[in-house]
XYZ file of C-alpha atoms in Angstrom:
274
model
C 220.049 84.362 43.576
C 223.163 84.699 41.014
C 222.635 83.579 37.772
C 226.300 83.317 35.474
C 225.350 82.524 32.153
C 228.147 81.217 29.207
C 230.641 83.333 30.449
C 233.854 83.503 28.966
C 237.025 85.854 29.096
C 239.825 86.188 26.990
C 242.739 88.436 26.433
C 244.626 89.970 23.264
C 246.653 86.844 22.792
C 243.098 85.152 21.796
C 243.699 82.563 25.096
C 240.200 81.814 26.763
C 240.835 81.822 30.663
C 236.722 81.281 30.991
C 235.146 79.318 28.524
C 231.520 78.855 28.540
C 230.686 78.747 32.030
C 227.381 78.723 33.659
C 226.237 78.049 37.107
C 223.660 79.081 39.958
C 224.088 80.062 43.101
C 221.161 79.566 45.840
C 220.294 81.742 48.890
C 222.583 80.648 51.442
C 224.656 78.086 49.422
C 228.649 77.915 49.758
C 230.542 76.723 46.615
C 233.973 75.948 46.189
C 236.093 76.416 43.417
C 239.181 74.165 42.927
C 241.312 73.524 40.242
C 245.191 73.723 39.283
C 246.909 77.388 38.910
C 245.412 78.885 35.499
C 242.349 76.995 35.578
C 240.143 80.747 35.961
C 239.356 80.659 39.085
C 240.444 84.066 40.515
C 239.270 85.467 37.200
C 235.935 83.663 37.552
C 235.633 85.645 40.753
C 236.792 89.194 39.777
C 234.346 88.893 36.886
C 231.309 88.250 38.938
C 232.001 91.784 40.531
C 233.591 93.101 37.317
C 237.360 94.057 38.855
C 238.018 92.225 35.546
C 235.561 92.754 32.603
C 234.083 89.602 31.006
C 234.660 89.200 27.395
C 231.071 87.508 26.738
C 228.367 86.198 29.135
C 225.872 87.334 31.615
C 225.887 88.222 35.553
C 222.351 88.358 36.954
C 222.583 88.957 41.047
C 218.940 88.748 42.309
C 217.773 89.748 39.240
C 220.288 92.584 38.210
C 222.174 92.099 35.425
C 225.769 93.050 36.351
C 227.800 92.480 32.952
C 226.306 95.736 31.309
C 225.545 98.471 33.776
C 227.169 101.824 33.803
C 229.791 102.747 36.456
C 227.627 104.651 38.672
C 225.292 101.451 38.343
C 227.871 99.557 39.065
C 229.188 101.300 42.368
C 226.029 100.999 43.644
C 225.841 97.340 43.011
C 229.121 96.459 44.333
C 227.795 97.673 47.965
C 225.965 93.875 47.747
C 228.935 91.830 46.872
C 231.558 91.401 50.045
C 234.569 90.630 48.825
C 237.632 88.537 50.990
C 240.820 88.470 50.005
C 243.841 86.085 50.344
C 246.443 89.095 51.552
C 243.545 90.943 53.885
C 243.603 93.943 52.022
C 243.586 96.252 55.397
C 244.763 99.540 55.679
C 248.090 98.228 58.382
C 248.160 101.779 59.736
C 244.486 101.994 60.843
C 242.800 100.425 63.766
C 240.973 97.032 63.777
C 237.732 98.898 63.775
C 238.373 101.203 61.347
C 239.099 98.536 58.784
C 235.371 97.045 59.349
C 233.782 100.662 58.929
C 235.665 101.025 55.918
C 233.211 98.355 54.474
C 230.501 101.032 54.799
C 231.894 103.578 52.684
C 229.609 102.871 49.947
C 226.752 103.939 52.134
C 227.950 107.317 53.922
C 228.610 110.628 52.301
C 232.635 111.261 51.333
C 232.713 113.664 54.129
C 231.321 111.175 56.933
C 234.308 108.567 55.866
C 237.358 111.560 55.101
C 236.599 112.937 58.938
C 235.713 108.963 60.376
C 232.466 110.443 61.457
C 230.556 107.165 60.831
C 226.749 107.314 61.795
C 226.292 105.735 65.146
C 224.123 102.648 63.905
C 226.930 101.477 61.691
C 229.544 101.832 64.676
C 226.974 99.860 66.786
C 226.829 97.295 63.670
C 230.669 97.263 63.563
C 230.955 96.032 66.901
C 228.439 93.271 66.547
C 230.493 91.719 63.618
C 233.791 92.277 65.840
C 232.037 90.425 68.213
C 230.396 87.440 66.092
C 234.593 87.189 64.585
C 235.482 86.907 67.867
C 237.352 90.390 67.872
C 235.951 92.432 70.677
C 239.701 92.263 72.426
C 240.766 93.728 69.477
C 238.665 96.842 68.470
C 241.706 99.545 69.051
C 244.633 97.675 67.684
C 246.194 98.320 64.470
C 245.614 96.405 61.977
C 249.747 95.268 61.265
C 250.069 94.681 65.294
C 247.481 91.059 64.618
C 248.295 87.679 63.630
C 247.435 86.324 59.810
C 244.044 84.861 61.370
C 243.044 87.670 63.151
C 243.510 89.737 60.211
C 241.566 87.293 57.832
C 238.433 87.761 60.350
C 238.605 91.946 60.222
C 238.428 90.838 56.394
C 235.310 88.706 57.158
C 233.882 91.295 59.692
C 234.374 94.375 57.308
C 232.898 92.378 54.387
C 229.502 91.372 56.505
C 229.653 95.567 57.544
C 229.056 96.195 53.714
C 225.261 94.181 54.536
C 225.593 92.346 51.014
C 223.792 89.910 49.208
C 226.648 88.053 48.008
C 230.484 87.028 49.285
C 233.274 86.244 46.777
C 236.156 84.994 48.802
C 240.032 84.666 47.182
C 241.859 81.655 48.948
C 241.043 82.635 52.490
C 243.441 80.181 53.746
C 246.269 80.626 51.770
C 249.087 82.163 53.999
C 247.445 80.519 57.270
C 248.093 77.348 59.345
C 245.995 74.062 59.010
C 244.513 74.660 62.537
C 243.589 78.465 61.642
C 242.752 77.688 58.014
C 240.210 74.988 59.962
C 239.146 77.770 62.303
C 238.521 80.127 59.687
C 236.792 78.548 57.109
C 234.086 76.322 60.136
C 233.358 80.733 60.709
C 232.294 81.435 57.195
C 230.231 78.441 56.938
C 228.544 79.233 59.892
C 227.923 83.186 59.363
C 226.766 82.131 55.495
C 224.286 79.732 57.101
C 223.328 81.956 59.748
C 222.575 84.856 57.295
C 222.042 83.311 54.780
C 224.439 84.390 52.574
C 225.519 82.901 49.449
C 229.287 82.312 49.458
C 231.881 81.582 46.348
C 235.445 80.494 47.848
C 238.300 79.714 45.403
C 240.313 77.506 47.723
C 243.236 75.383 46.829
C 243.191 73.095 49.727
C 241.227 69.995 48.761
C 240.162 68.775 52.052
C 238.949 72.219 53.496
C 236.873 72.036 50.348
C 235.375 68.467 51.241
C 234.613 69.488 55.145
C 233.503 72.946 54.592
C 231.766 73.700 51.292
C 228.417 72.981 50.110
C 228.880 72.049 46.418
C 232.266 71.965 44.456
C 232.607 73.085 41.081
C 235.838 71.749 39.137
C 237.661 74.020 36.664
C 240.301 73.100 34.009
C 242.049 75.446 31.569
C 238.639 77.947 31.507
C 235.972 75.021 31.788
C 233.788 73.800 34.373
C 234.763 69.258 34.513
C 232.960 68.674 37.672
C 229.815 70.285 39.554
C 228.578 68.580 42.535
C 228.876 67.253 46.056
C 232.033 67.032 47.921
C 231.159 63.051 48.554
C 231.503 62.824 45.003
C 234.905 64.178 44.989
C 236.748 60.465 44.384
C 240.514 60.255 42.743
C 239.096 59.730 38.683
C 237.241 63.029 39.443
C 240.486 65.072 40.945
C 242.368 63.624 38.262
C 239.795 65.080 35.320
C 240.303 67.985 37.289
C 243.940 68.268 37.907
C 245.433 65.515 35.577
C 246.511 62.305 36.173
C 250.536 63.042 36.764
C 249.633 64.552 39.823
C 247.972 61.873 41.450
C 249.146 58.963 40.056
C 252.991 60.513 41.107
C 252.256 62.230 44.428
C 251.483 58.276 46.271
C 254.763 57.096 44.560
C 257.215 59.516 45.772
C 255.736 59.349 49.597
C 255.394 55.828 49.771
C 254.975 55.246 53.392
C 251.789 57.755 53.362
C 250.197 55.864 50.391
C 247.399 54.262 52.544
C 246.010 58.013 53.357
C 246.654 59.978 50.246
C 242.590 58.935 48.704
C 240.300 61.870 49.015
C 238.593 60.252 51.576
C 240.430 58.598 53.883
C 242.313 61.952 54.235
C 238.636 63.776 54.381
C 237.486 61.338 57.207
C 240.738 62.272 59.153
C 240.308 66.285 58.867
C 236.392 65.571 60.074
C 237.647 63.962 63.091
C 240.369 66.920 63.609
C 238.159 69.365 63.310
């Protein structure tokens, strides 16, 4: 499905942010990226659809070999990779359902999207992923009049409007509230499974990694340390991930919540939540 092959990026000062990473991705399967601020993470992501260019390495989506192709190539490519970002990126002044058309401007002619005359079938389309983000109450609002969550899932439904083959998704939680972050990140599993989508989330939040994610893949100053379940997740793999001062420290200074600061006593607590 998407292939990335010894990729690595680096900037004039010579400092690798990637360094030799390579991974798969399967039909349908959700990974999660964690790691401390710096590790690459966002720039793993905004390489795979080249926002950023890659200094070495290869990007194959189903078969297409993204690192090399021309811009027009490129637009056209792009149309398959729905991207969800941490802020929302929505247009504040513009109506709920103009956001999620605006996902199919890669498929209707300039003049179509500069007048909003948007062929009927993607209108009809727009609705249904209003509806499956549980939206339909909110099809006429502007965008700036909803709440952070309600704005994350006009992200999600204008993404799934651009019909891709592939979602890259920038800390979808990050300015939310544990129950919301819960809320939103159960939806993406279940539209991924249901479409089978393939699904890269760089997500900070530990946990919502564990409950939500398929596989996990560990990065560290440009490197992939860990690749695997979320079961596997135990405290001597966080701390090749994220150094040992932070959680050999982090149980000291809260002592009275020692007993449910392990990975998964705190995981088997946020199952039962959710």
């Amino acid at each position: 499905m998407l292939s990335i092959q010894h990729l690595s990026k680096s900037y004039k000062d010579t400092r690798l942010v990637l360094n030799d990473v390579s991974f798969d991705v399967q039909k349908g399967e959700i990974i999660g990226l964690i790691g401390p601020s710096g590790a690459g993470k966002s720039t793993l992501i905004r390489c795979i659809n080249r926002l950023i260019e890659p200094t070495s390495g290869s990007i194959t989506l189903e078969g297409i070999e993204l690192s090399h192709l021309s811009s027009s190539r490129l637009r056209e490519q792009r149309r398959r990779i729905g991207m969800i970002f941490q802020e929302y990126a929505l247009v504040e002044r513009l109506s709920v359902m103009e956001n999620v058309l605006s996902g199919t401007l890669g498929y209707v002619p300039f003049w179509r999207s500069f007048f909003c005359k948007f062929p009927q079938e993607k209108i009809e389309k727009a609705f249904g992923y209003l509806g499956r983000v549980g939206l339909m109450d909110h099809v006429n609002k502007r965008a700036d009049e909803l709440s952070g969550g309600q704005k994350q899932r006009v992200g999600i439904a204008r993404a799934l409007a651009q019909e891709p083959s592939l979602l890259l998704i920038d800390e979808p939680t990050a300015s939310l509230d544990p129950k919301t972050s819960r809320q939103i990140m159960r939806l993406i599993k279940e539209i991924c499974k249901e479409q089978q989508l393939p699904a890269i989330i760089n997500i900070h939040d530990v946990l919502l990694a564990q409950t939500f994610v398929d596989r996990i893949i560990g990065l560290n100053e440009g490197k992939i340390v860990f690749d695997g379940s979320p079961s596997e997740l135990n405290e001597a793999v966080l701390t090749t991930i994220y150094g040992k001062e932070e959680w050999q420290t982090a149980p000291q200074e809260k002592e009275a919540t020692v007993a449910t600061l392990t990975p998964e006593s705190i995981a088997v607590k946020l199952e039962l939540a959710v």
